[in-house]
């Protein structure tokens, strides 16, 4: 276990003979490095004994390379008292990745909703669309969004910062701006159980037709379990493939259509559950795989459980965004998911539970 230092103790080491700094809640003794710093030791001495996270994250002030962050790790001596770092189920971000994360979280901290999302009657105020587009140089909420994504040019970092800064309208946003395509982007919540529960029932019926109800039940439960993993994996690695995304406008568009829009306008009621057309595309490979990997009886049971898990996921997702939830389980999951939107979109990927967040150390903590 690494040594823990208080901020007061770090602050005492503020001379060229003993120079400590704090970066991302870790403590570094960079006394030896100071004299070799490319910018001169006087630059480092200015921040001796202080937290340099914001400075290291500010590309406008000075853009540090990945090797600079790797070099910093050589001087690690401990962690900051009261931080989340340690042996618990939390993620450990390092180097440039940690710096970018802190910068993005810092932008969310400036929003009013950062302080109010845990309130029981939480509901954000409507965005002033004219001011928003002028100040942030992003999308105009009064125009169709997808055509703008096709024609405008952003850097990846600007896109990620802006798409994860929530906006709010008192109406559904215009997505495609085409009379035939626009309805495909809108889905009322009850369409999900209306379409997919009969499909669940069909798969249960097909599995039961083999004459072993106990096995069908076990396969169904196994399918639900598989879905919980897919829920986590799709959310984390597909919907939030942020930093793995190439610097490409078409990739930004794909990201926006798949999930970025939901972070951009998280309270849009008609874009909260997955449209059936999109879900068919996402689900088809997994259903096909189930029938290739498992005997027919098992495949039908697993698919039934997986599809039921999906229905529970989408209903829970809508529920925590737009309802006064039950205190049992759902009140906590509502705060947890809203924290994913308003505190840290790079953690807290579970919607129906935190199980896989604990397994993969992406649990989101909040007050």
PDB file of C-alpha atoms in Angstrom, residues 133-309:
ATOM      1  CA  UNK A 133     -24.292  28.145 -30.204  1.00  0.00           C
ATOM      2  CA  UNK A 134     -22.598  31.536 -30.023  1.00  0.00           C
ATOM      3  CA  UNK A 135     -20.560  30.792 -26.910  1.00  0.00           C
ATOM      4  CA  UNK A 136     -19.640  27.158 -27.500  1.00  0.00           C
ATOM      5  CA  UNK A 137     -19.357  27.064 -31.306  1.00  0.00           C
ATOM      6  CA  UNK A 138     -21.070  23.710 -31.527  1.00  0.00           C
ATOM      7  CA  UNK A 139     -24.477  22.638 -32.862  1.00  0.00           C
ATOM      8  CA  UNK A 140     -27.463  24.939 -33.340  1.00  0.00           C
ATOM      9  CA  UNK A 141     -30.352  23.336 -31.450  1.00  0.00           C
ATOM     10  CA  UNK A 142     -32.854  25.156 -33.653  1.00  0.00           C
ATOM     11  CA  UNK A 143     -31.708  23.246 -36.735  1.00  0.00           C
ATOM     12  CA  UNK A 144     -31.526  19.522 -37.659  1.00  0.00           C
ATOM     13  CA  UNK A 145     -28.537  18.076 -35.826  1.00  0.00           C
ATOM     14  CA  UNK A 146     -27.286  15.271 -38.089  1.00  0.00           C
ATOM     15  CA  UNK A 147     -26.847  17.509 -41.189  1.00  0.00           C
ATOM     16  CA  UNK A 148     -24.793  19.876 -39.033  1.00  0.00           C
ATOM     17  CA  UNK A 149     -22.609  16.977 -37.887  1.00  0.00           C
ATOM     18  CA  UNK A 150     -21.977  16.158 -41.550  1.00  0.00           C
ATOM     19  CA  UNK A 151     -20.930  19.664 -42.546  1.00  0.00           C
ATOM     20  CA  UNK A 152     -19.231  21.190 -39.484  1.00  0.00           C
ATOM     21  CA  UNK A 153     -15.607  20.567 -38.522  1.00  0.00           C
ATOM     22  CA  UNK A 154     -14.490  19.909 -34.936  1.00  0.00           C
ATOM     23  CA  UNK A 155     -11.376  18.631 -33.255  1.00  0.00           C
ATOM     24  CA  UNK A 156     -11.974  15.419 -31.347  1.00  0.00           C
ATOM     25  CA  UNK A 157     -11.408  17.039 -27.974  1.00  0.00           C
ATOM     26  CA  UNK A 158     -13.797  19.901 -28.742  1.00  0.00           C
ATOM     27  CA  UNK A 159     -16.437  17.438 -29.917  1.00  0.00           C
ATOM     28  CA  UNK A 160     -16.080  15.258 -26.793  1.00  0.00           C
ATOM     29  CA  UNK A 161     -16.184  18.237 -24.461  1.00  0.00           C
ATOM     30  CA  UNK A 162     -19.279  19.701 -26.097  1.00  0.00           C
ATOM     31  CA  UNK A 163     -21.271  16.515 -26.694  1.00  0.00           C
ATOM     32  CA  UNK A 164     -20.910  15.613 -23.007  1.00  0.00           C
ATOM     33  CA  UNK A 165     -22.027  19.059 -21.864  1.00  0.00           C
ATOM     34  CA  UNK A 166     -25.789  18.543 -21.336  1.00  0.00           C
ATOM     35  CA  UNK A 167     -28.334  20.833 -22.997  1.00  0.00           C
ATOM     36  CA  UNK A 168     -32.110  20.917 -22.508  1.00  0.00           C
ATOM     37  CA  UNK A 169     -35.089  21.708 -24.723  1.00  0.00           C
ATOM     38  CA  UNK A 170     -38.815  21.856 -23.942  1.00  0.00           C
ATOM     39  CA  UNK A 171     -39.466  19.885 -27.143  1.00  0.00           C
ATOM     40  CA  UNK A 172     -37.876  16.974 -29.008  1.00  0.00           C
ATOM     41  CA  UNK A 173     -34.841  18.105 -30.991  1.00  0.00           C
ATOM     42  CA  UNK A 174     -34.899  17.832 -34.772  1.00  0.00           C
ATOM     43  CA  UNK A 175     -32.547  14.978 -35.610  1.00  0.00           C
ATOM     44  CA  UNK A 176     -32.471  14.317 -39.360  1.00  0.00           C
ATOM     45  CA  UNK A 177     -34.725  17.088 -40.658  1.00  0.00           C
ATOM     46  CA  UNK A 178     -36.302  14.690 -43.179  1.00  0.00           C
ATOM     47  CA  UNK A 179     -40.010  13.722 -43.043  1.00  0.00           C
ATOM     48  CA  UNK A 180     -39.288  10.022 -43.640  1.00  0.00           C
ATOM     49  CA  UNK A 181     -36.195   9.640 -41.449  1.00  0.00           C
ATOM     50  CA  UNK A 182     -37.255  11.809 -38.508  1.00  0.00           C
ATOM     51  CA  UNK A 183     -39.919   9.385 -37.151  1.00  0.00           C
ATOM     52  CA  UNK A 184     -37.324   6.573 -37.105  1.00  0.00           C
ATOM     53  CA  UNK A 185     -35.285   8.535 -34.553  1.00  0.00           C
ATOM     54  CA  UNK A 186     -38.197   8.882 -32.107  1.00  0.00           C
ATOM     55  CA  UNK A 187     -39.433   6.118 -29.831  1.00  0.00           C
ATOM     56  CA  UNK A 188     -41.971   6.359 -27.018  1.00  0.00           C
ATOM     57  CA  UNK A 189     -41.018   4.167 -24.065  1.00  0.00           C
ATOM     58  CA  UNK A 190     -43.918   1.710 -24.289  1.00  0.00           C
ATOM     59  CA  UNK A 191     -42.909   0.613 -27.802  1.00  0.00           C
ATOM     60  CA  UNK A 192     -40.018  -1.372 -26.299  1.00  0.00           C
ATOM     61  CA  UNK A 193     -42.106  -3.834 -24.225  1.00  0.00           C
ATOM     62  CA  UNK A 194     -44.834  -3.838 -26.885  1.00  0.00           C
ATOM     63  CA  UNK A 195     -42.439  -5.104 -29.560  1.00  0.00           C
ATOM     64  CA  UNK A 196     -39.906  -7.168 -27.644  1.00  0.00           C
ATOM     65  CA  UNK A 197     -41.898  -8.924 -24.881  1.00  0.00           C
ATOM     66  CA  UNK A 198     -43.833 -10.988 -27.463  1.00  0.00           C
ATOM     67  CA  UNK A 199     -40.467 -11.988 -28.934  1.00  0.00           C
ATOM     68  CA  UNK A 200     -39.336 -13.001 -25.431  1.00  0.00           C
ATOM     69  CA  UNK A 201     -42.496 -15.093 -25.047  1.00  0.00           C
ATOM     70  CA  UNK A 202     -41.921 -16.737 -28.451  1.00  0.00           C
ATOM     71  CA  UNK A 203     -38.391 -17.792 -27.491  1.00  0.00           C
ATOM     72  CA  UNK A 204     -39.590 -19.152 -24.134  1.00  0.00           C
ATOM     73  CA  UNK A 205     -42.286 -21.135 -25.940  1.00  0.00           C
ATOM     74  CA  UNK A 206     -39.745 -22.574 -28.406  1.00  0.00           C
ATOM     75  CA  UNK A 207     -37.402 -23.584 -25.580  1.00  0.00           C
ATOM     76  CA  UNK A 208     -40.227 -25.135 -23.522  1.00  0.00           C
ATOM     77  CA  UNK A 209     -41.321 -27.154 -26.564  1.00  0.00           C
ATOM     78  CA  UNK A 210     -38.300 -29.411 -25.948  1.00  0.00           C
ATOM     79  CA  UNK A 211     -39.984 -30.581 -22.736  1.00  0.00           C
ATOM     80  CA  UNK A 212     -37.608 -29.463 -19.967  1.00  0.00           C
ATOM     81  CA  UNK A 213     -38.996 -26.469 -18.071  1.00  0.00           C
ATOM     82  CA  UNK A 214     -36.222 -26.485 -15.432  1.00  0.00           C
ATOM     83  CA  UNK A 215     -33.521 -26.248 -18.096  1.00  0.00           C
ATOM     84  CA  UNK A 216     -35.442 -23.479 -19.875  1.00  0.00           C
ATOM     85  CA  UNK A 217     -35.611 -21.534 -16.607  1.00  0.00           C
ATOM     86  CA  UNK A 218     -31.868 -21.923 -16.033  1.00  0.00           C
ATOM     87  CA  UNK A 219     -31.072 -20.902 -19.613  1.00  0.00           C
ATOM     88  CA  UNK A 220     -33.351 -17.884 -19.250  1.00  0.00           C
ATOM     89  CA  UNK A 221     -31.498 -16.776 -16.091  1.00  0.00           C
ATOM     90  CA  UNK A 222     -28.188 -17.325 -17.870  1.00  0.00           C
ATOM     91  CA  UNK A 223     -29.427 -15.115 -20.719  1.00  0.00           C
ATOM     92  CA  UNK A 224     -30.316 -12.329 -18.279  1.00  0.00           C
ATOM     93  CA  UNK A 225     -26.815 -12.605 -16.796  1.00  0.00           C
ATOM     94  CA  UNK A 226     -25.253 -12.397 -20.262  1.00  0.00           C
ATOM     95  CA  UNK A 227     -27.316  -9.285 -20.942  1.00  0.00           C
ATOM     96  CA  UNK A 228     -26.007  -7.545 -17.796  1.00  0.00           C
ATOM     97  CA  UNK A 229     -22.494  -7.986 -19.173  1.00  0.00           C
ATOM     98  CA  UNK A 230     -23.536  -6.772 -22.629  1.00  0.00           C
ATOM     99  CA  UNK A 231     -25.250  -3.766 -21.042  1.00  0.00           C
ATOM    100  CA  UNK A 232     -21.980  -2.799 -19.379  1.00  0.00           C
ATOM    101  CA  UNK A 233     -19.740  -3.715 -22.319  1.00  0.00           C
ATOM    102  CA  UNK A 234     -21.789  -1.949 -24.997  1.00  0.00           C
ATOM    103  CA  UNK A 235     -22.138   1.173 -22.870  1.00  0.00           C
ATOM    104  CA  UNK A 236     -18.458   1.364 -22.002  1.00  0.00           C
ATOM    105  CA  UNK A 237     -16.700   0.122 -25.129  1.00  0.00           C
ATOM    106  CA  UNK A 238     -19.112   0.944 -27.966  1.00  0.00           C
ATOM    107  CA  UNK A 239     -21.175   3.927 -26.832  1.00  0.00           C
ATOM    108  CA  UNK A 240     -18.191   5.486 -25.021  1.00  0.00           C
ATOM    109  CA  UNK A 241     -15.376   4.654 -27.415  1.00  0.00           C
ATOM    110  CA  UNK A 242     -14.417   8.328 -26.989  1.00  0.00           C
ATOM    111  CA  UNK A 243     -10.611   8.262 -26.778  1.00  0.00           C
ATOM    112  CA  UNK A 244     -10.299   5.319 -29.161  1.00  0.00           C
ATOM    113  CA  UNK A 245     -12.179   7.293 -31.808  1.00  0.00           C
ATOM    114  CA  UNK A 246     -10.143   8.425 -34.833  1.00  0.00           C
ATOM    115  CA  UNK A 247      -9.946  12.144 -35.641  1.00  0.00           C
ATOM    116  CA  UNK A 248     -12.701  11.863 -38.255  1.00  0.00           C
ATOM    117  CA  UNK A 249     -15.959  13.764 -38.751  1.00  0.00           C
ATOM    118  CA  UNK A 250     -17.700  10.563 -39.859  1.00  0.00           C
ATOM    119  CA  UNK A 251     -16.630   8.815 -36.650  1.00  0.00           C
ATOM    120  CA  UNK A 252     -17.901  11.793 -34.659  1.00  0.00           C
ATOM    121  CA  UNK A 253     -21.227  11.415 -36.463  1.00  0.00           C
ATOM    122  CA  UNK A 254     -21.407   7.685 -35.676  1.00  0.00           C
ATOM    123  CA  UNK A 255     -20.596   8.401 -32.027  1.00  0.00           C
ATOM    124  CA  UNK A 256     -23.253  11.116 -31.930  1.00  0.00           C
ATOM    125  CA  UNK A 257     -25.981   8.938 -33.450  1.00  0.00           C
ATOM    126  CA  UNK A 258     -25.198   5.904 -31.261  1.00  0.00           C
ATOM    127  CA  UNK A 259     -24.967   7.628 -27.890  1.00  0.00           C
ATOM    128  CA  UNK A 260     -23.456  11.114 -28.002  1.00  0.00           C
ATOM    129  CA  UNK A 261     -26.878  12.643 -28.610  1.00  0.00           C
ATOM    130  CA  UNK A 262     -28.148  11.172 -25.334  1.00  0.00           C
ATOM    131  CA  UNK A 263     -25.411  12.954 -23.370  1.00  0.00           C
ATOM    132  CA  UNK A 264     -25.972  16.117 -25.373  1.00  0.00           C
ATOM    133  CA  UNK A 265     -29.752  16.138 -24.726  1.00  0.00           C
ATOM    134  CA  UNK A 266     -30.234  13.661 -21.851  1.00  0.00           C
ATOM    135  CA  UNK A 267     -33.843  14.614 -21.108  1.00  0.00           C
ATOM    136  CA  UNK A 268     -35.221  14.192 -24.641  1.00  0.00           C
ATOM    137  CA  UNK A 269     -38.114  11.782 -23.932  1.00  0.00           C
ATOM    138  CA  UNK A 270     -38.379  10.462 -27.490  1.00  0.00           C
ATOM    139  CA  UNK A 271     -34.654   9.625 -27.836  1.00  0.00           C
ATOM    140  CA  UNK A 272     -34.126   7.807 -24.545  1.00  0.00           C
ATOM    141  CA  UNK A 273     -34.949   4.176 -25.335  1.00  0.00           C
ATOM    142  CA  UNK A 274     -33.266   2.402 -28.243  1.00  0.00           C
ATOM    143  CA  UNK A 275     -35.247   2.711 -31.521  1.00  0.00           C
ATOM    144  CA  UNK A 276     -36.359  -0.758 -32.707  1.00  0.00           C
ATOM    145  CA  UNK A 277     -34.576  -0.307 -36.043  1.00  0.00           C
ATOM    146  CA  UNK A 278     -31.254   0.367 -34.312  1.00  0.00           C
ATOM    147  CA  UNK A 279     -31.744  -2.419 -31.804  1.00  0.00           C
ATOM    148  CA  UNK A 280     -32.360  -4.959 -34.580  1.00  0.00           C
ATOM    149  CA  UNK A 281     -28.953  -4.048 -36.031  1.00  0.00           C
ATOM    150  CA  UNK A 282     -27.270  -4.332 -32.616  1.00  0.00           C
ATOM    151  CA  UNK A 283     -29.065  -7.509 -31.513  1.00  0.00           C
ATOM    152  CA  UNK A 284     -28.931  -9.593 -34.690  1.00  0.00           C
ATOM    153  CA  UNK A 285     -25.231 -10.630 -34.366  1.00  0.00           C
ATOM    154  CA  UNK A 286     -25.740 -11.714 -30.738  1.00  0.00           C
ATOM    155  CA  UNK A 287     -28.894 -13.709 -31.474  1.00  0.00           C
ATOM    156  CA  UNK A 288     -27.157 -15.393 -34.404  1.00  0.00           C
ATOM    157  CA  UNK A 289     -24.148 -16.188 -32.198  1.00  0.00           C
ATOM    158  CA  UNK A 290     -26.405 -17.772 -29.559  1.00  0.00           C
ATOM    159  CA  UNK A 291     -27.865 -20.169 -32.128  1.00  0.00           C
ATOM    160  CA  UNK A 292     -24.398 -21.011 -33.441  1.00  0.00           C
ATOM    161  CA  UNK A 293     -22.873 -21.626 -30.005  1.00  0.00           C
ATOM    162  CA  UNK A 294     -25.701 -23.378 -28.154  1.00  0.00           C
ATOM    163  CA  UNK A 295     -28.117 -26.244 -28.875  1.00  0.00           C
ATOM    164  CA  UNK A 296     -31.524 -24.982 -30.022  1.00  0.00           C
ATOM    165  CA  UNK A 297     -33.299 -25.453 -26.693  1.00  0.00           C
ATOM    166  CA  UNK A 298     -30.578 -23.556 -24.847  1.00  0.00           C
ATOM    167  CA  UNK A 299     -30.294 -20.885 -27.552  1.00  0.00           C
ATOM    168  CA  UNK A 300     -34.000 -20.040 -27.351  1.00  0.00           C
ATOM    169  CA  UNK A 301     -33.850 -19.847 -23.549  1.00  0.00           C
ATOM    170  CA  UNK A 302     -30.719 -17.694 -23.545  1.00  0.00           C
ATOM    171  CA  UNK A 303     -32.117 -15.337 -26.200  1.00  0.00           C
ATOM    172  CA  UNK A 304     -35.367 -15.012 -24.212  1.00  0.00           C
ATOM    173  CA  UNK A 305     -33.425 -14.098 -21.066  1.00  0.00           C
ATOM    174  CA  UNK A 306     -31.143 -11.703 -22.909  1.00  0.00           C
ATOM    175  CA  UNK A 307     -34.033  -9.913 -24.586  1.00  0.00           C
ATOM    176  CA  UNK A 308     -35.925  -9.694 -21.296  1.00  0.00           C
ATOM    177  CA  UNK A 309     -32.796  -8.209 -19.703  1.00  0.00           C
TER     178      UNK A 309
END
